[in-house]
Short mmCIF file of C-alpha atoms in Angstrom, two decimals:
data_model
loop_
_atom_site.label_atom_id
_atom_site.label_comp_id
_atom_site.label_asym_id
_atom_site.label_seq_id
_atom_site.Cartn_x
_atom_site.Cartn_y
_atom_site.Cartn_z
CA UNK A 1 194.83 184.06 70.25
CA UNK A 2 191.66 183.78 72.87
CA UNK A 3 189.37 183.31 69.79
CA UNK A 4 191.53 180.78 68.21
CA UNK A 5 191.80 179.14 71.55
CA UNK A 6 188.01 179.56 71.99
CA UNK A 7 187.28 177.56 68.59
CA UNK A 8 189.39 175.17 69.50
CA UNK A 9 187.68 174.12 72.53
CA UNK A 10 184.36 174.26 70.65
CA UNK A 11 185.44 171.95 68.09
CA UNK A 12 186.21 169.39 70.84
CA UNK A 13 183.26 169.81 72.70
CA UNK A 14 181.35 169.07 69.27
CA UNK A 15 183.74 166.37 68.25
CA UNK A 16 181.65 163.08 68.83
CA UNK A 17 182.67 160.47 70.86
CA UNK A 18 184.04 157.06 70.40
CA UNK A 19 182.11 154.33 71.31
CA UNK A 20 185.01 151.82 71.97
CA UNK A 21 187.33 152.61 74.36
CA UNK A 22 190.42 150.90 75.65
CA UNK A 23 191.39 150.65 79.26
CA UNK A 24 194.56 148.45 80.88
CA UNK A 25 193.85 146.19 83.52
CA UNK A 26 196.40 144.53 85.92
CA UNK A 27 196.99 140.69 86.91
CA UNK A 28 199.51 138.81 88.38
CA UNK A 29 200.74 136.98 85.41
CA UNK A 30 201.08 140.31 83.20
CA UNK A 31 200.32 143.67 84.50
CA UNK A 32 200.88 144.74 80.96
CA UNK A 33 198.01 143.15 79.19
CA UNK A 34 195.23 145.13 77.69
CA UNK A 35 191.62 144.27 77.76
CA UNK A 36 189.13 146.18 74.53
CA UNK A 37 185.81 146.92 76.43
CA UNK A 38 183.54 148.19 74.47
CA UNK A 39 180.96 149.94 75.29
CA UNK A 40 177.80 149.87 73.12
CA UNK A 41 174.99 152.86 72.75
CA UNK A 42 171.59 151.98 73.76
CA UNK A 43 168.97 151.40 71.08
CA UNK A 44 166.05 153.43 71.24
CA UNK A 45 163.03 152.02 72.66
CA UNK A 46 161.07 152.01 69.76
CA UNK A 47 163.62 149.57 67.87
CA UNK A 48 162.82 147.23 70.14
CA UNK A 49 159.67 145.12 68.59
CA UNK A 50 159.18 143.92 72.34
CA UNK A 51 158.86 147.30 74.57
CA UNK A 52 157.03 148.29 71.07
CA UNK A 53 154.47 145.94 71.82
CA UNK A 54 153.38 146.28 75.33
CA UNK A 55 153.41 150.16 74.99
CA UNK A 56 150.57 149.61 72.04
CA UNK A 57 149.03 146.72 74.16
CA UNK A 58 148.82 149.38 77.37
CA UNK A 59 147.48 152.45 75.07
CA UNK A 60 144.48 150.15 73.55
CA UNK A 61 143.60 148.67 77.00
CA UNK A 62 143.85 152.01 78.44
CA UNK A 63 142.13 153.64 75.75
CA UNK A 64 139.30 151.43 75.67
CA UNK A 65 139.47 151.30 79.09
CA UNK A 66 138.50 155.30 79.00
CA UNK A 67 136.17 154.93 76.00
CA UNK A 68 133.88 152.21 78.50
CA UNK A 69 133.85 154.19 81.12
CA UNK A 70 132.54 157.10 78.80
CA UNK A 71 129.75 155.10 76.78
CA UNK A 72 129.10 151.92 78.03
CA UNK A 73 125.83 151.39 79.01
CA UNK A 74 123.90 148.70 80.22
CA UNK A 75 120.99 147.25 78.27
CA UNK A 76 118.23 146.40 81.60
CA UNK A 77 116.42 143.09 79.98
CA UNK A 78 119.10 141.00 79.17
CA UNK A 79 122.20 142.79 81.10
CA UNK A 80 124.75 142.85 77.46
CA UNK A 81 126.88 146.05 77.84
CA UNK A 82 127.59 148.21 74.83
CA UNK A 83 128.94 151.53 73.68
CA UNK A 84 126.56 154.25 72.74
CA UNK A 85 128.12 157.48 72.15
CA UNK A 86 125.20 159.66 71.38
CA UNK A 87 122.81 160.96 74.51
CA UNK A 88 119.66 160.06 74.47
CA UNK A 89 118.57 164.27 73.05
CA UNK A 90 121.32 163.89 70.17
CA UNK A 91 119.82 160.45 69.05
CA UNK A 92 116.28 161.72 69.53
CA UNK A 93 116.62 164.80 67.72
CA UNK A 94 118.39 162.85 64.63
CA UNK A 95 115.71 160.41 64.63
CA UNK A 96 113.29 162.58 64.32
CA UNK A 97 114.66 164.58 61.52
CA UNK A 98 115.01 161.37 60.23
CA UNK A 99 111.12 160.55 60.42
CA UNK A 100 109.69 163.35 59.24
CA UNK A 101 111.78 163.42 55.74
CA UNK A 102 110.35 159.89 55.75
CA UNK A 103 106.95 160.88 55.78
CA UNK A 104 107.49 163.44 53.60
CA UNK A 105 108.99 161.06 50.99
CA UNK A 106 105.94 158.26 51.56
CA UNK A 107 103.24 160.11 52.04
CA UNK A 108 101.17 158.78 49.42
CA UNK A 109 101.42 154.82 50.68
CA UNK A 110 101.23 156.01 54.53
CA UNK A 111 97.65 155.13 55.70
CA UNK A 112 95.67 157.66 57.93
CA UNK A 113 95.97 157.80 61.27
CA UNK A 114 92.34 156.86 61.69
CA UNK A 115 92.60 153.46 59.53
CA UNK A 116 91.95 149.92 60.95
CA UNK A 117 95.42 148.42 60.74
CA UNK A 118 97.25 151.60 61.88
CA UNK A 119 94.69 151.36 64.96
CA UNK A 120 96.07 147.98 65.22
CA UNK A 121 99.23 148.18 64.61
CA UNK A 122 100.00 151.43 67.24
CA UNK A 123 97.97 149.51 69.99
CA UNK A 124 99.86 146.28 70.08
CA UNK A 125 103.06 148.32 69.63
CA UNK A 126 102.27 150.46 72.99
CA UNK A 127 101.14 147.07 74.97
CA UNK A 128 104.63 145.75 74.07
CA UNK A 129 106.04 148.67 75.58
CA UNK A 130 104.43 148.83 78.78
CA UNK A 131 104.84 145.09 78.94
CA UNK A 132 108.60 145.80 78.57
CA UNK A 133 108.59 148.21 81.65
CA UNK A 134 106.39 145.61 83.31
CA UNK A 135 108.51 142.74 83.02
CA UNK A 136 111.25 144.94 83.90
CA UNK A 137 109.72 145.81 87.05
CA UNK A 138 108.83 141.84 88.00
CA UNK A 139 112.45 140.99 87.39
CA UNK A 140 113.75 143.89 89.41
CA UNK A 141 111.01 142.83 92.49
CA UNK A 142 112.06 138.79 92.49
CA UNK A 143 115.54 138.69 91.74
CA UNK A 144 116.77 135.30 93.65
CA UNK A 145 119.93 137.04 95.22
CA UNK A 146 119.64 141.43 96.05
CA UNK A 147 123.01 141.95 94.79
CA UNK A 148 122.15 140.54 91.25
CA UNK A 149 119.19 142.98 91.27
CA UNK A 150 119.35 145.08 88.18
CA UNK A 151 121.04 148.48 89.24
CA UNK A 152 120.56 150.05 86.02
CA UNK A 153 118.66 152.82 85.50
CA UNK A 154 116.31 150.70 83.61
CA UNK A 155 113.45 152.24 81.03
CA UNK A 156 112.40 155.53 82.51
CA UNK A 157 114.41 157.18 79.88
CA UNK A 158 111.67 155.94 77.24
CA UNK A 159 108.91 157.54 78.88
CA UNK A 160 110.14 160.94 77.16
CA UNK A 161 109.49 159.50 73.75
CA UNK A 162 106.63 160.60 71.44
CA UNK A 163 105.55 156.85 70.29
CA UNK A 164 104.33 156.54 66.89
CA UNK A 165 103.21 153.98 64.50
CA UNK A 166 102.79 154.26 60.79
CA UNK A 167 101.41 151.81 57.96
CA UNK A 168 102.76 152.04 54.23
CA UNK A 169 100.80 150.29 51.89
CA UNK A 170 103.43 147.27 50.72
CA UNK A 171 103.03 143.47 50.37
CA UNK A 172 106.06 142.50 51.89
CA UNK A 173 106.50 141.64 55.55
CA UNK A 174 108.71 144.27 56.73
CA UNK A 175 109.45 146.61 59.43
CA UNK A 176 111.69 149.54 60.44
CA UNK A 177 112.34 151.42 63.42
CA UNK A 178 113.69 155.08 64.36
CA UNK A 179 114.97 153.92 67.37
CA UNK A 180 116.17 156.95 69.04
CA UNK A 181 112.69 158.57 68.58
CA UNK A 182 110.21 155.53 68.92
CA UNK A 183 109.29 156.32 65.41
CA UNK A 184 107.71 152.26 63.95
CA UNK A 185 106.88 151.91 60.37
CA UNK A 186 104.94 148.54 59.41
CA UNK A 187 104.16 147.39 56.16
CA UNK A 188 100.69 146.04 55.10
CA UNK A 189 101.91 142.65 54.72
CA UNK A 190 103.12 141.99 58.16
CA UNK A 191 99.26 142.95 59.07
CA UNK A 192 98.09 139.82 56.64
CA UNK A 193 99.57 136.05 57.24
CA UNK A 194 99.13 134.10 54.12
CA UNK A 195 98.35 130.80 53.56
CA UNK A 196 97.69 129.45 50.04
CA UNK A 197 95.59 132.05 48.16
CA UNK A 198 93.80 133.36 51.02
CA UNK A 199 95.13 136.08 53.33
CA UNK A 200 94.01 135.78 57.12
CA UNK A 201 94.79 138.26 60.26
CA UNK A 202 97.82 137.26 62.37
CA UNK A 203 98.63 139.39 65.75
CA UNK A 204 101.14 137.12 66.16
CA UNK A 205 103.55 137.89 63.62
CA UNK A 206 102.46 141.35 63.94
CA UNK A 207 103.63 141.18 67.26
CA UNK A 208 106.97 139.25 66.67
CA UNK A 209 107.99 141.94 63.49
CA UNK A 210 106.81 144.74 66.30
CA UNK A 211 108.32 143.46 69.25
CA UNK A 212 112.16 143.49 66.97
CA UNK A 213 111.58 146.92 66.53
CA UNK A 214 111.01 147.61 69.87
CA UNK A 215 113.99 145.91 70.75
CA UNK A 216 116.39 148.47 68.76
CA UNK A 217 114.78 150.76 71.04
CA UNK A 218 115.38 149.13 74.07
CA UNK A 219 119.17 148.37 73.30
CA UNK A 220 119.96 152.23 71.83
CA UNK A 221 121.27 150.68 68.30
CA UNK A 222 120.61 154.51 67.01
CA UNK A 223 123.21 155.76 69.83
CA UNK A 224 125.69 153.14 68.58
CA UNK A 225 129.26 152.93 67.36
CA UNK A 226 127.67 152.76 63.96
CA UNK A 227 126.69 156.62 64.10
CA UNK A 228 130.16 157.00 64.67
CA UNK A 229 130.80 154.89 61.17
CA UNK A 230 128.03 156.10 58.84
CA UNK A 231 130.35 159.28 57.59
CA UNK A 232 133.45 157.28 57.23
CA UNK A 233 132.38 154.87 55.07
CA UNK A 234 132.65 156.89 51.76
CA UNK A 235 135.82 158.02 52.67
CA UNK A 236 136.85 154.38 54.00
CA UNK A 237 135.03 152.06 51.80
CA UNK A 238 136.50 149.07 53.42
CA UNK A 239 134.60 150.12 56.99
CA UNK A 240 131.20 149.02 54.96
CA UNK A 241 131.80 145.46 56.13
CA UNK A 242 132.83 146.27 59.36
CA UNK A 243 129.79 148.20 59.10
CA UNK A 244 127.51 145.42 57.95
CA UNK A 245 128.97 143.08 61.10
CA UNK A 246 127.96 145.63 63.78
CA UNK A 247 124.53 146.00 61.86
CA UNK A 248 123.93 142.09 61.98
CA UNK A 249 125.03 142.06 65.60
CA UNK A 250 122.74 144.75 66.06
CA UNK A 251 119.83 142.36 64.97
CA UNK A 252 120.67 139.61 66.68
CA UNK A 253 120.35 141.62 69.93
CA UNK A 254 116.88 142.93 68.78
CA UNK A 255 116.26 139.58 68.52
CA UNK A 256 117.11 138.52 72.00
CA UNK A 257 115.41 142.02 73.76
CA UNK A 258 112.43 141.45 71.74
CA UNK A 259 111.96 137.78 72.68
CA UNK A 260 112.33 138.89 76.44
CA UNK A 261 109.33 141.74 75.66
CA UNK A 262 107.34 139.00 73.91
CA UNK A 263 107.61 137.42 77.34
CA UNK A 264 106.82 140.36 79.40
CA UNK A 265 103.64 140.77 77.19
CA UNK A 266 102.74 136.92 78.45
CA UNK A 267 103.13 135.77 74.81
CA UNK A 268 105.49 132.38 75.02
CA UNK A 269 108.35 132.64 73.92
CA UNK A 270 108.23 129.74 71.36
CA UNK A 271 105.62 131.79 69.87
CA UNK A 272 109.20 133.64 68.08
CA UNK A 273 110.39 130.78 67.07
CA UNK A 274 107.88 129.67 64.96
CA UNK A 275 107.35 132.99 63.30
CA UNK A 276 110.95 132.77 62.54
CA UNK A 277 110.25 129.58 60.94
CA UNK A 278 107.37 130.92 58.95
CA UNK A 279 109.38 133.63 57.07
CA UNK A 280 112.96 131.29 57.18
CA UNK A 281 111.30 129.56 54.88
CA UNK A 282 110.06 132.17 52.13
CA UNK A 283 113.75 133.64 52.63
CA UNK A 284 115.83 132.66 49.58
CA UNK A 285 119.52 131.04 50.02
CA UNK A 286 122.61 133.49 50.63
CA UNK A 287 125.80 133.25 49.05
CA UNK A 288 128.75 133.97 51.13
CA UNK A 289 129.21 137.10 49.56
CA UNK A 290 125.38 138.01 50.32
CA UNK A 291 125.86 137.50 54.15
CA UNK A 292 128.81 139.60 54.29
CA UNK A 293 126.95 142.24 52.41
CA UNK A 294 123.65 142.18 54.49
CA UNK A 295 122.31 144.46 56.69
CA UNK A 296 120.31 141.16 58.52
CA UNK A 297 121.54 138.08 59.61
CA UNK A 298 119.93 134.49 58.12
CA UNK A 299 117.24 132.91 59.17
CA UNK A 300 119.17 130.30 60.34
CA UNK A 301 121.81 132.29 62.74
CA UNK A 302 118.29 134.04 63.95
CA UNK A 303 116.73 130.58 64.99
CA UNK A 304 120.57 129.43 66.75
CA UNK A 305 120.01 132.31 69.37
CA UNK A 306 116.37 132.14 69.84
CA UNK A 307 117.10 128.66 70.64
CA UNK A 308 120.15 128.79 73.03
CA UNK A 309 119.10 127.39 76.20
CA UNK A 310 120.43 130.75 78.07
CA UNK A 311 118.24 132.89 75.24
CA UNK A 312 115.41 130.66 76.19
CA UNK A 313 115.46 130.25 79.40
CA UNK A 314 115.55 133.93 80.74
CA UNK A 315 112.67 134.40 78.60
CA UNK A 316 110.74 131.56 80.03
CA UNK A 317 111.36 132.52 83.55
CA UNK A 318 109.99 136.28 82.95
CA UNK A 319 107.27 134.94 80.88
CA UNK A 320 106.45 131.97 83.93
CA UNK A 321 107.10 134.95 86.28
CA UNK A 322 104.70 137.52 84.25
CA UNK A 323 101.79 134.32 83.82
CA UNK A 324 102.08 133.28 87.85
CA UNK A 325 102.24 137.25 89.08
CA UNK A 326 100.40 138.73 86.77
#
């Protein structure tokens, strides 16, 4: 009998519950009369598309909010703010790596170290260097308010880098940079303007292909979100484009830093914008699908922010700051 009574008072602990119930309420007309309340169960939060919402709006502010704090860091020439989640050994070390397989690979157009255009070439690359920590230091010294002083720890971190400039025997007017090493490989043809048949010297747009370089330097693009994208791509095709923006983006910036070096090195600034000119115009027309596809942006989006009148004028008040100061 206690085990049968025991069940029993199991079962109706288990049994569920209704979720209308009935209760009698009084009134002076008719003390009688019944009233259904019913009582209704709460929804979970998550079927609400509302409280859905701000929890995922809170979790990505708060998440990038944590990522920022963790990587951002501050590029020192023209104050943007971006995310580089490798240290400065990691991306030095990869870079590196990187450089020597390259050599390896090329080592039959590579000219010797001894030759006239890689003499050249690697002593205008380290005067655009030191003129980058030297109009660095000018803007730090005559900034019009202290507080807007640049706090950052500026370039000292590049002094640890083994510079070093290569030439590869190639017509075309290219560049490339290992940025986290310092690493600059120049092609032939940027060493060689030409007009018509004949092909003359021009420092100029040896500087302005150098100087670009430089800039990926300067702004860590090898420390970048896209070392964080690289090995997903194969998996996630779709990321290429993504990819491809942040690589574009990338170039833009090298654009800007580079025109602030330029600057620095008491070259004016307008200087870039004819240079861009010159090769805009040897640059064949892009489809749409081409410009999402391309590692560089056009000519013509290069030329918009060389020209902005903010672009501009920071460089021309370094570069009038650099000619008056010396």
């Amino acid at each position: 009998m206690k085990a049968r009574a025991l069940l029993s008072q199991v079962c109706r602990r288990l049994r569920p519950k209704p979720t209308a119930t009935f209760r009698r309420s009084s009134s002076s007309s008719s003390a009688s009369a019944r009233h259904a309340t019913i009582r209704r169960a709460r929804a979970p939060w998550h079927h609400d598309p509302w409280r859905v919402a701000v929890a995922t709006a809170l979790g990505a502010a708060g998440s990038y909010a944590a990522v920022h704090v963790r990587y951002a860091d501050t590029e020192p020439l023209t104050g943007r703010t971006h995310l580089a989640v490798l240290s400065h050994a990691q991306a030095r070390q990869r870079d590196e790596e990187d450089f020597a397989k390259y050599k390896e690979y090329n080592a039959e157009l590579i000219l010797s170290p001894g030759h006239g255009d890689s003499l050249r070439a690697r002593h205008i690359a380290l005067l655009l260097v030191r003129a980058a920590h030297h109009g660095l230091a000018i803007r730090q010294r005559h900034a019009a308010v202290p507080r807007q002083r640049i706090t950052d720890r500026g370039l000292q971190w590049m002094d640890g880098l083994r510079w070093e400039v290569v030439v590869v025997r190639c017509h075309s007017a290219n560049a490339m940079i290992f940025p986290g090493a310092g690493k600059i490989v120049v092609s032939s043809g940027v060493l060689l303007h030409r007009r018509g048949d004949c092909c003359h010297p021009s420092p100029r747009v040896l500087e302005s292909r150098t100087v670009l370089e430089i800039g990926h330097v300067i702004g860590r693009h090898s420390s970048g979100v896209l070392s964080w994208l690289a090995p997903l791509v194969k998996k996630v095709p779709v990321l290429l484009y993504l990819m491809m923006f942040l690589r574009r983006r990338s170039e833009l910036e090298a654009d800007e830093i580079g025109l602030m070096v330029l600057a620095a090195a008491g070259v004016h600034p307008r200087v870039a914008l004819r240079v861009q000119q010159a090769f805009g115009s040897m640059a064949p027309p892009r489809t749409l699908l081409d410009s999402l596809r391309s590692t560089h942006p056009s000519s013509r989006a290069r030329l918009e922010l060389l020209a902005r009148p903010d672009v501009m004028g920071r460089a021309l008040e370094l570069y009038n700051l650099v000619v008056v100061l010396g």
